[in-house]
mmCIF file with all atom_site columns, C-alpha atoms in Angstrom:
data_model
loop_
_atom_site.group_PDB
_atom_site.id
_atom_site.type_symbol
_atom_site.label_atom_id
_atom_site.label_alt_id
_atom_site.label_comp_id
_atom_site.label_asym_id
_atom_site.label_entity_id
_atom_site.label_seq_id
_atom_site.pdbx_PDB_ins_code
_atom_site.Cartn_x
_atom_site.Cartn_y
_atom_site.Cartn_z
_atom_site.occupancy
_atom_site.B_iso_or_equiv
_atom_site.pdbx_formal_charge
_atom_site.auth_seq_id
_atom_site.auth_comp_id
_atom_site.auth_asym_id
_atom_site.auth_atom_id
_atom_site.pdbx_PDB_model_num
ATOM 1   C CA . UNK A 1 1   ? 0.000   0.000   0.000   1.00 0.00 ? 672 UNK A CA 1
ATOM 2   C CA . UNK A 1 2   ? 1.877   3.588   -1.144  1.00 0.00 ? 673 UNK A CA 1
ATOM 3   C CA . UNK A 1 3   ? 1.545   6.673   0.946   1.00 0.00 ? 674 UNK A CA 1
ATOM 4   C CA . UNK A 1 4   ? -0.826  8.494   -1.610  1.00 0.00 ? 675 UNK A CA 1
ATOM 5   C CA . UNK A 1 5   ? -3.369  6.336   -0.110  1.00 0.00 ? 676 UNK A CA 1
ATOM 6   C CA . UNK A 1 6   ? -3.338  8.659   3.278   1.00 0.00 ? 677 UNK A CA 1
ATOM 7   C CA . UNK A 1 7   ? -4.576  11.736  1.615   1.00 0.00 ? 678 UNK A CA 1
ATOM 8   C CA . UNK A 1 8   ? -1.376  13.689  1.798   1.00 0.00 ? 679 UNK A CA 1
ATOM 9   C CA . UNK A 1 9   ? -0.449  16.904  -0.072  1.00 0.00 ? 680 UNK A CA 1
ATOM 10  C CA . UNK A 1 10  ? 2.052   16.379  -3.275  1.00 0.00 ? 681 UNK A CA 1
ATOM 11  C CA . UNK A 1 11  ? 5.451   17.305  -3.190  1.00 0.00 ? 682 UNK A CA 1
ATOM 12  C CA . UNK A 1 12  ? 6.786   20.491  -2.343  1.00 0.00 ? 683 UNK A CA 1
ATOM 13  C CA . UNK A 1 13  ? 3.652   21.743  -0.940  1.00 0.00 ? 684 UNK A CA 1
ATOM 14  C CA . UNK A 1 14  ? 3.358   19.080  1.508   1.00 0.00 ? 685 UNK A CA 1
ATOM 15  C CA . UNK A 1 15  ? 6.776   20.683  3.152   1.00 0.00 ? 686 UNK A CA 1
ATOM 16  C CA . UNK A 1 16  ? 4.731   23.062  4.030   1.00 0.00 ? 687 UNK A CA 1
ATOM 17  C CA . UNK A 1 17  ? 2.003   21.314  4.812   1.00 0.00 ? 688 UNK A CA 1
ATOM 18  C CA . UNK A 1 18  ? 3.579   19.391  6.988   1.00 0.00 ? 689 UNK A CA 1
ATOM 19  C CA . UNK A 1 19  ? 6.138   22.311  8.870   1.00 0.00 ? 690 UNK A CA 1
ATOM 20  C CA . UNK A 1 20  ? 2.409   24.251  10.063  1.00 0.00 ? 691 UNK A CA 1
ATOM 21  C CA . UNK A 1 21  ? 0.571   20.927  11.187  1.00 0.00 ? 692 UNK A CA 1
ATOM 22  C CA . UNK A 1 22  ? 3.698   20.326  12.995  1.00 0.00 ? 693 UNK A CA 1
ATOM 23  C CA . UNK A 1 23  ? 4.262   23.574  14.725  1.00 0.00 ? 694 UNK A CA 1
ATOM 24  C CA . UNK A 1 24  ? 0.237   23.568  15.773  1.00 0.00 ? 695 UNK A CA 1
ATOM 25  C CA . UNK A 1 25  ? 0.741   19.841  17.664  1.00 0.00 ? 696 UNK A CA 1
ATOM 26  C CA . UNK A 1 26  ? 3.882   21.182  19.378  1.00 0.00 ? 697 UNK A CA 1
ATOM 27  C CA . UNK A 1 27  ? 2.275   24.250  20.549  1.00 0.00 ? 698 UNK A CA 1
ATOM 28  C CA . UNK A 1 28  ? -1.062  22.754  21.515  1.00 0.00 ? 699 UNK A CA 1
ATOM 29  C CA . UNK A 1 29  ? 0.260   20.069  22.965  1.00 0.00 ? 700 UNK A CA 1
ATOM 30  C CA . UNK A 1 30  ? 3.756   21.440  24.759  1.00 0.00 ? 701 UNK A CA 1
ATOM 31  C CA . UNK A 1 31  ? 1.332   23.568  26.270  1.00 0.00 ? 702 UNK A CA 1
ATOM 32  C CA . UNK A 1 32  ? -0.468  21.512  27.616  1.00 0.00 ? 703 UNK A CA 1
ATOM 33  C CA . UNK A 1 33  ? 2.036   19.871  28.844  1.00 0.00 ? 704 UNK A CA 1
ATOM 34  C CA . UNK A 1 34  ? 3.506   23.037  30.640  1.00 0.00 ? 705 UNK A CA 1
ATOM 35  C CA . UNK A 1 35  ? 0.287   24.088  31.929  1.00 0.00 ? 706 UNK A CA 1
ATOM 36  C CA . UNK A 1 36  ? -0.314  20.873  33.660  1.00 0.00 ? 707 UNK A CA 1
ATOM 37  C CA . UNK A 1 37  ? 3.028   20.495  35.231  1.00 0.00 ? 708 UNK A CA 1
ATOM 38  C CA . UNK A 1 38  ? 3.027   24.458  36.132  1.00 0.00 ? 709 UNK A CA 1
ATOM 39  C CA . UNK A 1 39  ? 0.045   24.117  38.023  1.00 0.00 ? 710 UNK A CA 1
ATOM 40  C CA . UNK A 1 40  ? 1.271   20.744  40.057  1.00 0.00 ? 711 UNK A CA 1
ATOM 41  C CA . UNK A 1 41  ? 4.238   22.525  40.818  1.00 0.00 ? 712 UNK A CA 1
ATOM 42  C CA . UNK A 1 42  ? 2.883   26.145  41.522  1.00 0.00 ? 713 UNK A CA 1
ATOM 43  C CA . UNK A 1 43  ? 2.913   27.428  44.932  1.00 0.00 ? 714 UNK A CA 1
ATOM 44  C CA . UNK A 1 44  ? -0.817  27.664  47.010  1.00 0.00 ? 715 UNK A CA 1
ATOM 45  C CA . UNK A 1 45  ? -2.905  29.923  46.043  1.00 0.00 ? 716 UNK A CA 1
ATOM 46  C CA . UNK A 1 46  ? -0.933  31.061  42.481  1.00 0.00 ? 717 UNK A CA 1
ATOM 47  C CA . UNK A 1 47  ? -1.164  27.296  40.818  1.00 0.00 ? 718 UNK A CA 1
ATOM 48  C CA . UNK A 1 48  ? -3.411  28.650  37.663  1.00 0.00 ? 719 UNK A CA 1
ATOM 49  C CA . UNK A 1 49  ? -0.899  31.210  37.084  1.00 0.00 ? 720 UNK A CA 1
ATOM 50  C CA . UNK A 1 50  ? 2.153   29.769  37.535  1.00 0.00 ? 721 UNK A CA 1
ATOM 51  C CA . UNK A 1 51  ? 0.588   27.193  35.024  1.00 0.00 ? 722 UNK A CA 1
ATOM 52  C CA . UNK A 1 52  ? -0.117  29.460  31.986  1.00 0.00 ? 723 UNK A CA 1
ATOM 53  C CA . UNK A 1 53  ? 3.180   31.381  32.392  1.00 0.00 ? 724 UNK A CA 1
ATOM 54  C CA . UNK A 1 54  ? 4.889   28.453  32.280  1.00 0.00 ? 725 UNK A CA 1
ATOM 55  C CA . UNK A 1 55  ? 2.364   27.158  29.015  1.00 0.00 ? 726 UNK A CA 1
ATOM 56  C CA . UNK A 1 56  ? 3.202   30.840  27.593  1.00 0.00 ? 727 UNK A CA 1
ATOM 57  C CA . UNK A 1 57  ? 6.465   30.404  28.237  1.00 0.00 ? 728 UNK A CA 1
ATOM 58  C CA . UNK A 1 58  ? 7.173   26.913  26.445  1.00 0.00 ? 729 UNK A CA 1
ATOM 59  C CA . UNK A 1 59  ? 4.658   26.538  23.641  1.00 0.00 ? 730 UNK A CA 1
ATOM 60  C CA . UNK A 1 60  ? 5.914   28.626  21.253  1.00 0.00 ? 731 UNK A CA 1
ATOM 61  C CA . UNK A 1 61  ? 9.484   26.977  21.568  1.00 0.00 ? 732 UNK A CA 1
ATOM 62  C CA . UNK A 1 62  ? 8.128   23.580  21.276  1.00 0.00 ? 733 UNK A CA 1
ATOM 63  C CA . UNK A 1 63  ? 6.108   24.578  18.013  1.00 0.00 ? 734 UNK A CA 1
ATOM 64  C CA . UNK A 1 64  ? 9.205   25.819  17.056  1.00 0.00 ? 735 UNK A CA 1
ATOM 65  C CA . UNK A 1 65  ? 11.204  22.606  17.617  1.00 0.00 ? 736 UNK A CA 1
ATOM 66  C CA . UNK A 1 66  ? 8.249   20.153  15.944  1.00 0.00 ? 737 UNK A CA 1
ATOM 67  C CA . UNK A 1 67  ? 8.489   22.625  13.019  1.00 0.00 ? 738 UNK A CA 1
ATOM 68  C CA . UNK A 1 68  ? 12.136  22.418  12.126  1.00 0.00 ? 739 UNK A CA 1
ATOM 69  C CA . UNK A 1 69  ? 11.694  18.449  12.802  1.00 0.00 ? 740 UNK A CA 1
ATOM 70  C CA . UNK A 1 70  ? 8.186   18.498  10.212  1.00 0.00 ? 741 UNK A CA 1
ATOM 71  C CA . UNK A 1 71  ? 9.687   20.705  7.575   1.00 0.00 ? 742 UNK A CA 1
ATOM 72  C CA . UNK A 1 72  ? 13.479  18.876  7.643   1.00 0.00 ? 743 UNK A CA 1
ATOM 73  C CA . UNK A 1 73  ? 11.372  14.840  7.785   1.00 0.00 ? 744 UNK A CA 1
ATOM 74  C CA . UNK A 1 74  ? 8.805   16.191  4.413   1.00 0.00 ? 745 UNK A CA 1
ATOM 75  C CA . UNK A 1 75  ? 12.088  17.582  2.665   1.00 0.00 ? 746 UNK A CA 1
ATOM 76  C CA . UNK A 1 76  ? 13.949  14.645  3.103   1.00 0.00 ? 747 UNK A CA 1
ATOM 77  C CA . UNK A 1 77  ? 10.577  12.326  2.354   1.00 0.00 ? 748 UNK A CA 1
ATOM 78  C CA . UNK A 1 78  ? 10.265  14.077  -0.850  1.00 0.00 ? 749 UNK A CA 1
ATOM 79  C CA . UNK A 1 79  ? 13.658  14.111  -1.832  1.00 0.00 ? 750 UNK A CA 1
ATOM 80  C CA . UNK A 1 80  ? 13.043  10.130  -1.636  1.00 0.00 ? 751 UNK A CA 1
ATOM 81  C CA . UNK A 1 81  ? 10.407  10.093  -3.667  1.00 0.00 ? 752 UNK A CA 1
ATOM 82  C CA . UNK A 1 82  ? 12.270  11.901  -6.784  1.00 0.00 ? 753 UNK A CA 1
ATOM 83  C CA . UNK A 1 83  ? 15.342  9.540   -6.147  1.00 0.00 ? 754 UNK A CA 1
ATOM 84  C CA . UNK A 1 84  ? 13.465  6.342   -6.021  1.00 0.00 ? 755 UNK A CA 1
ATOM 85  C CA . UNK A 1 85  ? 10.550  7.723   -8.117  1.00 0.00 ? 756 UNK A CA 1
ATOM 86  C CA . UNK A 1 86  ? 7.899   5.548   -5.948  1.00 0.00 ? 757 UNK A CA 1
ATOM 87  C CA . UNK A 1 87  ? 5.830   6.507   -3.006  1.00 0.00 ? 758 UNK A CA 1
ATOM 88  C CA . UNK A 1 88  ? 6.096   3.931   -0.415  1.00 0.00 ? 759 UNK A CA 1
ATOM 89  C CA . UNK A 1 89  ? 6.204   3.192   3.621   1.00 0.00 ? 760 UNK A CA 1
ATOM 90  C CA . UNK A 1 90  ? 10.058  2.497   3.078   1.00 0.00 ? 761 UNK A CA 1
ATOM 91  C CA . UNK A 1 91  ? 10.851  6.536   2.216   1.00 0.00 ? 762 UNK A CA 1
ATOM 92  C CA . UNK A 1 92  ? 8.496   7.657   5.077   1.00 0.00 ? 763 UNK A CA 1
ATOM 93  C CA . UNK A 1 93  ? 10.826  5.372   7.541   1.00 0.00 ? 764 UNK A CA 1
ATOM 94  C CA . UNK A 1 94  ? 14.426  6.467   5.847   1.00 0.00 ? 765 UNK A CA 1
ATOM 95  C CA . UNK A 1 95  ? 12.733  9.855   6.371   1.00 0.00 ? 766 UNK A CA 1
ATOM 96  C CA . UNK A 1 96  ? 12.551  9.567   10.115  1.00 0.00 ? 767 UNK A CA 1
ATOM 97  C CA . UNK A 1 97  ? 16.129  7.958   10.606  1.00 0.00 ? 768 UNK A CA 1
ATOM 98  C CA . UNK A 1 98  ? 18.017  10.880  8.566   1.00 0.00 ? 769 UNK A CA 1
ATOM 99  C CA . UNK A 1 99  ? 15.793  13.360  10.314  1.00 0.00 ? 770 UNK A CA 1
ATOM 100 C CA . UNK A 1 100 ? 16.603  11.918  13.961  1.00 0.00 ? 771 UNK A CA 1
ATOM 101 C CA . UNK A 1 101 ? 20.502  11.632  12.722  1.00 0.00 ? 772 UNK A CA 1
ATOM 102 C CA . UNK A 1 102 ? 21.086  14.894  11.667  1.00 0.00 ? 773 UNK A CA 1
ATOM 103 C CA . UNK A 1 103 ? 19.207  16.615  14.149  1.00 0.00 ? 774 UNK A CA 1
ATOM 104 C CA . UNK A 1 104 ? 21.579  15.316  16.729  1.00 0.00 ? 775 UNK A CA 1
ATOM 105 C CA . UNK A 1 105 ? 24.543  15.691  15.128  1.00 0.00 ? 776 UNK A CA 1
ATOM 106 C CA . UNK A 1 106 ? 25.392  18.485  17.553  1.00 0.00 ? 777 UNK A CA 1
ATOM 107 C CA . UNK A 1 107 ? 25.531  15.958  20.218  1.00 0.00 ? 778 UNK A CA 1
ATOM 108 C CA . UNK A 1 108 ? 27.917  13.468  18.979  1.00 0.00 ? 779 UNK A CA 1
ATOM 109 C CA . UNK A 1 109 ? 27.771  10.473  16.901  1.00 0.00 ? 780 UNK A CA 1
ATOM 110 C CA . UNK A 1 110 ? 27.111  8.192   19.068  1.00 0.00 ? 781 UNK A CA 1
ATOM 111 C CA . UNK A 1 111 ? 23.567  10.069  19.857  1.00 0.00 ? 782 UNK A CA 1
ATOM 112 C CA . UNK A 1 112 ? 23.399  10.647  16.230  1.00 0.00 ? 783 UNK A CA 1
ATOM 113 C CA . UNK A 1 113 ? 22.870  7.026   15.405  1.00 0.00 ? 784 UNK A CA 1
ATOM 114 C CA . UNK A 1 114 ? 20.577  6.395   18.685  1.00 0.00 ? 785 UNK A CA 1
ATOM 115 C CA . UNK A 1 115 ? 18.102  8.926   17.294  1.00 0.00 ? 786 UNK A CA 1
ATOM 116 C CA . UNK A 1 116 ? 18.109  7.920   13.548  1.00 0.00 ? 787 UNK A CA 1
ATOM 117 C CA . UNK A 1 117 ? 17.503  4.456   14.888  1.00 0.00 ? 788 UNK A CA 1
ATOM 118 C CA . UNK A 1 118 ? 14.774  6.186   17.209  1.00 0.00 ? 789 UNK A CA 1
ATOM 119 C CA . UNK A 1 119 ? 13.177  7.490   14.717  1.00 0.00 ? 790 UNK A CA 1
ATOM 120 C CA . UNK A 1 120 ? 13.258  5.040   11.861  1.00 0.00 ? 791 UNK A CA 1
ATOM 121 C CA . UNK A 1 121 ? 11.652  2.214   14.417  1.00 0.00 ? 792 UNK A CA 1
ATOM 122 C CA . UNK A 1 122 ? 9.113   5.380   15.613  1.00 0.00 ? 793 UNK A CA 1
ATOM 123 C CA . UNK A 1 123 ? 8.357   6.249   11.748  1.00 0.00 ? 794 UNK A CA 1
ATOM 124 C CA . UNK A 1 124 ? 7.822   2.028   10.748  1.00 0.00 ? 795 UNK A CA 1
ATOM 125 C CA . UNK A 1 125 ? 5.734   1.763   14.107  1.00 0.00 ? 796 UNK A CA 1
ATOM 126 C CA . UNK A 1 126 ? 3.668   4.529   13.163  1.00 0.00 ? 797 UNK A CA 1
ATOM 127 C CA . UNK A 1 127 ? 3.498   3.454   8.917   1.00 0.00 ? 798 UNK A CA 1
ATOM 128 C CA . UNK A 1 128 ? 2.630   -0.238  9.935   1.00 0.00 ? 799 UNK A CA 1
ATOM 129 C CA . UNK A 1 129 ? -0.703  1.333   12.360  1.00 0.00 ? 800 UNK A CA 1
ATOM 130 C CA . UNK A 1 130 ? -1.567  3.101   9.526   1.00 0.00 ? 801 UNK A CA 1
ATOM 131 C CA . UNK A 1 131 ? -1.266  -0.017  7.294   1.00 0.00 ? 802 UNK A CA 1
ATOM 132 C CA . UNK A 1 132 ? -3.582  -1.552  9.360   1.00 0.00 ? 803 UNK A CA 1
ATOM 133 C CA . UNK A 1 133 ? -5.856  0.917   9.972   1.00 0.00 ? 804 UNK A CA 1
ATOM 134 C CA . UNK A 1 134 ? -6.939  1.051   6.410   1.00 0.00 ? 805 UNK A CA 1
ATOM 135 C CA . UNK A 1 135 ? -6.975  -2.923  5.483   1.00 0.00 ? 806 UNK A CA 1
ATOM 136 C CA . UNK A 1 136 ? -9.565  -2.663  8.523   1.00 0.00 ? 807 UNK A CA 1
ATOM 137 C CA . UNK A 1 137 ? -11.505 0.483   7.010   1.00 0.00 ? 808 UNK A CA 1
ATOM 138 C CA . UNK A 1 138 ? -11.471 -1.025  3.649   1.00 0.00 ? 809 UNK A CA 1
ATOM 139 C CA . UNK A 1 139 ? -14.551 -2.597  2.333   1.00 0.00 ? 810 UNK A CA 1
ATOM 140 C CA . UNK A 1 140 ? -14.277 -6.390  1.944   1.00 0.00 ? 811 UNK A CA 1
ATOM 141 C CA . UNK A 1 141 ? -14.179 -7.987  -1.679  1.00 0.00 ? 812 UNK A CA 1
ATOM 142 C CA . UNK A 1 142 ? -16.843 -8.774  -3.849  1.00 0.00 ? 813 UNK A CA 1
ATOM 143 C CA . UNK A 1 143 ? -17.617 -11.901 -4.736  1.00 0.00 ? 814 UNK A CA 1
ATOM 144 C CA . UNK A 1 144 ? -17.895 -13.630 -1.374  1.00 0.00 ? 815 UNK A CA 1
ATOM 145 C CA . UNK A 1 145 ? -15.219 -15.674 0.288   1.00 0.00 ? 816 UNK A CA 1
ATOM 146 C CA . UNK A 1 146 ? -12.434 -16.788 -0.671  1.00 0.00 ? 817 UNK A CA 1
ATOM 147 C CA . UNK A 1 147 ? -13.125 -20.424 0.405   1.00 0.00 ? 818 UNK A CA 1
ATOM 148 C CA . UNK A 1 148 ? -16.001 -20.263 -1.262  1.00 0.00 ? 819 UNK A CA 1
ATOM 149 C CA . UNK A 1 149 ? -14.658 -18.753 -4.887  1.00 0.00 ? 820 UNK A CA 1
ATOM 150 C CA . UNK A 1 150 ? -11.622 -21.373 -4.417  1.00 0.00 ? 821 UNK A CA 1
ATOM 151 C CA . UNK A 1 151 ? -14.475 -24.325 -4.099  1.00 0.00 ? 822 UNK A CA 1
ATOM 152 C CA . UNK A 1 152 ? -16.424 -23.490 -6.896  1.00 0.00 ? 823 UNK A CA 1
ATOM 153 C CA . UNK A 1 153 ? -13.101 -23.285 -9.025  1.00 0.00 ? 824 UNK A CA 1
ATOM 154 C CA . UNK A 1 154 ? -12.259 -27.309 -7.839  1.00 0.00 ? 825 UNK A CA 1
ATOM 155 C CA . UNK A 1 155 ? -15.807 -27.964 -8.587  1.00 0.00 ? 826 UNK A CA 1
ATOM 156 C CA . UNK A 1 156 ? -15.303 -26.595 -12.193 1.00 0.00 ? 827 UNK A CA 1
ATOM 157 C CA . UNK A 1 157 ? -12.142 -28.315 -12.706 1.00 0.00 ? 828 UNK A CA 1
ATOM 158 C CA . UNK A 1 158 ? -13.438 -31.338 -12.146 1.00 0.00 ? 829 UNK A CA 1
ATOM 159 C CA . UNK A 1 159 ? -16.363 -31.620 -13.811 1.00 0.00 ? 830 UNK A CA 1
ATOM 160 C CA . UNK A 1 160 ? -13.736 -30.291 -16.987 1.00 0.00 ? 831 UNK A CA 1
ATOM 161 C CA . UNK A 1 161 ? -11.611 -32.962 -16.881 1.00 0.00 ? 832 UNK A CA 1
ATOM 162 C CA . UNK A 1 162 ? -14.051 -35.988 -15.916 1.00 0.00 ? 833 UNK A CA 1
ATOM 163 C CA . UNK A 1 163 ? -17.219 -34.612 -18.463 1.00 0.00 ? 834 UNK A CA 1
ATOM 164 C CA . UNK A 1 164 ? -20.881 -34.546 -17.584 1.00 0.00 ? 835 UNK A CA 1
ATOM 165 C CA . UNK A 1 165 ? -21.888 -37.753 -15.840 1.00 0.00 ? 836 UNK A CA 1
ATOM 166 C CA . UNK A 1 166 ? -23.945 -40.759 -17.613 1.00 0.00 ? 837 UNK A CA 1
ATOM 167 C CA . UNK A 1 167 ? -27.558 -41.775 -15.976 1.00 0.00 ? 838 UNK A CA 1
ATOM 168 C CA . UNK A 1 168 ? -26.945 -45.240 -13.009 1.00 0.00 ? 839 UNK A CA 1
ATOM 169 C CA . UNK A 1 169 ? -28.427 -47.871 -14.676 1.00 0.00 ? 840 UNK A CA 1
ATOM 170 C CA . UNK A 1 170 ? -31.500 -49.762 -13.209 1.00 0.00 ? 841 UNK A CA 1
ATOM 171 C CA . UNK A 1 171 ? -31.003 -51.724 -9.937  1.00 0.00 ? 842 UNK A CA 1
ATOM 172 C CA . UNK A 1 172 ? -31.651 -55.364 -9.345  1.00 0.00 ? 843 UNK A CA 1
ATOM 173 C CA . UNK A 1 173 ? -34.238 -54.461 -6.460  1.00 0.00 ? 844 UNK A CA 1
ATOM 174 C CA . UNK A 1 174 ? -36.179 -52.169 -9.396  1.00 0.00 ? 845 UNK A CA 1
ATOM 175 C CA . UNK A 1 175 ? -36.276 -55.230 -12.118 1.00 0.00 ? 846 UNK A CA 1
ATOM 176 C CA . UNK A 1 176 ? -37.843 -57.580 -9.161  1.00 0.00 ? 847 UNK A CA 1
ATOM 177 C CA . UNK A 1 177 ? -40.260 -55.603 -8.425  1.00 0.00 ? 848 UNK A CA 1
ATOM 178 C CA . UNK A 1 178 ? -41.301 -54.869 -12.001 1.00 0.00 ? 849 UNK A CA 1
ATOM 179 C CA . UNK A 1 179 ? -41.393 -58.639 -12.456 1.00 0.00 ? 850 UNK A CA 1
ATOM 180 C CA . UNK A 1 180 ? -44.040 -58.923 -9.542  1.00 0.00 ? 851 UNK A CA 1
ATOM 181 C CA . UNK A 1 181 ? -46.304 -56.459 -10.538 1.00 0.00 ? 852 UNK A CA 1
ATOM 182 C CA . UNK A 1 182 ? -44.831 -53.784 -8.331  1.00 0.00 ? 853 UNK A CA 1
ATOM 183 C CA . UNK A 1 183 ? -43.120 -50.626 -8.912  1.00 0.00 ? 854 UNK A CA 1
ATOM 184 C CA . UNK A 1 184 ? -44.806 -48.374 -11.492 1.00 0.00 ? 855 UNK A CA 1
ATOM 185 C CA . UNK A 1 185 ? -47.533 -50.166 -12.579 1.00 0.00 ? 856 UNK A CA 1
ATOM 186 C CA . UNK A 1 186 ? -49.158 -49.981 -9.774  1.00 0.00 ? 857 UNK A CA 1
ATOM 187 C CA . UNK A 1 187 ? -49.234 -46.310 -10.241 1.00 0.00 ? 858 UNK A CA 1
ATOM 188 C CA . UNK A 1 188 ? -51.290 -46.283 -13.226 1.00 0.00 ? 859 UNK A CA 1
ATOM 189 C CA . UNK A 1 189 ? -55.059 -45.910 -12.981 1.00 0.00 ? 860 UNK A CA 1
ATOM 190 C CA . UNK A 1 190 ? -56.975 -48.547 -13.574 1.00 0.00 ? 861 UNK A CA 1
ATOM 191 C CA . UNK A 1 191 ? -59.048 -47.900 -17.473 1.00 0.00 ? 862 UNK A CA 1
ATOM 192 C CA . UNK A 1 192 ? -62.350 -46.986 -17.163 1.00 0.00 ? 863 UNK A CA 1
ATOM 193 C CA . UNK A 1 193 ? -65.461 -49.504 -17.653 1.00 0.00 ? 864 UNK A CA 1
ATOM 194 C CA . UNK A 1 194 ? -68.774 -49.671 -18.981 1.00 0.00 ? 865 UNK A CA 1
ATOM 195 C CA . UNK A 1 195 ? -71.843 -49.203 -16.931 1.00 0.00 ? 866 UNK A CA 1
ATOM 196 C CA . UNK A 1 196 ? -73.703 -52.953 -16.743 1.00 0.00 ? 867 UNK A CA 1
ATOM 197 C CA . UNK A 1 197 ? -77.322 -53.479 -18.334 1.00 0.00 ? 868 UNK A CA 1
ATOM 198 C CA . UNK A 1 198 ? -79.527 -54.218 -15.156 1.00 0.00 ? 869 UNK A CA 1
ATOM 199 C CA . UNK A 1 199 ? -82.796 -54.652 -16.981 1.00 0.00 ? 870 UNK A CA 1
ATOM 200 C CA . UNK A 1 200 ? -82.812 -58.300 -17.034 1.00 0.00 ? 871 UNK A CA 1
ATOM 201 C CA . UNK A 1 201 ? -81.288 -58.588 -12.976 1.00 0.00 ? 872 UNK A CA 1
ATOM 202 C CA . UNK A 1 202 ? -84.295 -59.403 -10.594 1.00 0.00 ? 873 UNK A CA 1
ATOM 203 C CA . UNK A 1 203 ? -82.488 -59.167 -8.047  1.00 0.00 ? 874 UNK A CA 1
ATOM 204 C CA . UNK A 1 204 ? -81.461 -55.376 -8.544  1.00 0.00 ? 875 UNK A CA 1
ATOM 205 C CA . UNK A 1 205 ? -82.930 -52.655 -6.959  1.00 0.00 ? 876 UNK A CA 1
ATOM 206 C CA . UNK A 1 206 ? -85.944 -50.685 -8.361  1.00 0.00 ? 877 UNK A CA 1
ATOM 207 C CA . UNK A 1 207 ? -85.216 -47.663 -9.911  1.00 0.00 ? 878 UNK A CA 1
ATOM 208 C CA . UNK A 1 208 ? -85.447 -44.260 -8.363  1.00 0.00 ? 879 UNK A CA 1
ATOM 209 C CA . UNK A 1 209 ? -89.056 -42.847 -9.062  1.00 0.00 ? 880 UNK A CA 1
ATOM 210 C CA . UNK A 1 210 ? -89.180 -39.621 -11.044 1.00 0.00 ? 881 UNK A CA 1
ATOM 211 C CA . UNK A 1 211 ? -91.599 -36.709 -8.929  1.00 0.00 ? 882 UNK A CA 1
ATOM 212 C CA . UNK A 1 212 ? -90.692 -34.257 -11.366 1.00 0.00 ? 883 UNK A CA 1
ATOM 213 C CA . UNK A 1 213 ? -92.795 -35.538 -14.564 1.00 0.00 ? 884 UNK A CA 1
ATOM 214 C CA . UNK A 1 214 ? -96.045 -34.603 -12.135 1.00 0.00 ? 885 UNK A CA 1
ATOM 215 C CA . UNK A 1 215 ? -97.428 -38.581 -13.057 1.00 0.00 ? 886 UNK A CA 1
#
């Protein structure tokens, strides 16, 4: 799955993009961060101020900081993508590595390669949530399950290579029984027959007198 799945501005202006998104979580959220620990740490009775002077006091340097780190990770992200000339979780990861590295430089080597390995690990952690964050928002396949598409296909092969299937001849039980009178004759109606002449029959019962002749 490439990056230009997550709805991301194109290169350059996602530079930018990404240096005032950055800058707005640092401040926002540095301080937060300030205010909270300024007013656990305040003296009685001034807690709430001591909180947003120290939030005033530390935002705007902590934007500052997430900015240079936003703007230097998208620059070296899209500098990727014209080398390799692909979009892919791979440049978002190399991205976070050189941008740890390099911001540390000041400190050593050593810390240099601590925070590019930081960061690359931080940058495939956060690439491989997103990964699965859309296979689970995705809608599933048409066409039903797999199982089921992979049975049918068997079922077709097999009726390809042994052909359509002759009719079972007659069982033994089913020529017995046709011998003895059984099986589907005795299903048939019987033909119909002719009324009998009972004129001549003394014994038969009188007829049914007619009261509608008025004799």
């Amino acid at each position: 799955m490439s990056r230009a799945e997550h709805s991301r501005e194109p290169c350059p202006h996602r530079i930018l993009d990404d240096i005032g998104g950055a800058y707005g979580m640092g401040a926002v959220g540095g301080g937060l961060v300030h205010l909270t620990k300024g007013v656990w740490s305040g003296p009685r009775g001034g807690k709430v101020s001591h909180g947003f002077q120290a939030a005033r006091m530390n935002s705007l340097r902590l934007g500052g900081s997430f900015a240079v780190w936003g703007g230097l990770f998208s620059a070296i992200d899209c500098s990727l993508v014209g080398i390799r000339k692909k979009e892919d979780p791979l440049n978002a990861v190399m991205a976070g590595a050189a941008t740890g590295g390099i911001l540390q430089l000041r400190m050593g080597m050593k810390s240099a390669m601590r925070s590019a390995a930081f960061g690359g690990v931080l940058l495939a952690m956060i690439e491989g949530l997103g990964i699965v964050i859309s296979r689970m928002a995705s809608p599933p396949p048409q066409g039903g399950p797999p199982a089921m598409i992979q049975e049918q296909f068997q079922q077709q092969q097999q009726l390809a290579v042994e052909g359509p299937q002759e009719p079972q001849p007659e069982g033994v039980w089913s020529k017995v029984t046709g011998w003895l009178g059984g099986g589907e004759d005795d299903e048939k109606p019987a033909p119909p027959t002719a009324p009998k002449d009972l004129s001549n029959d003394k014994y038969a019962a009188p007829a049914m007198p007619d009261f509608t002749s008025g004799k």
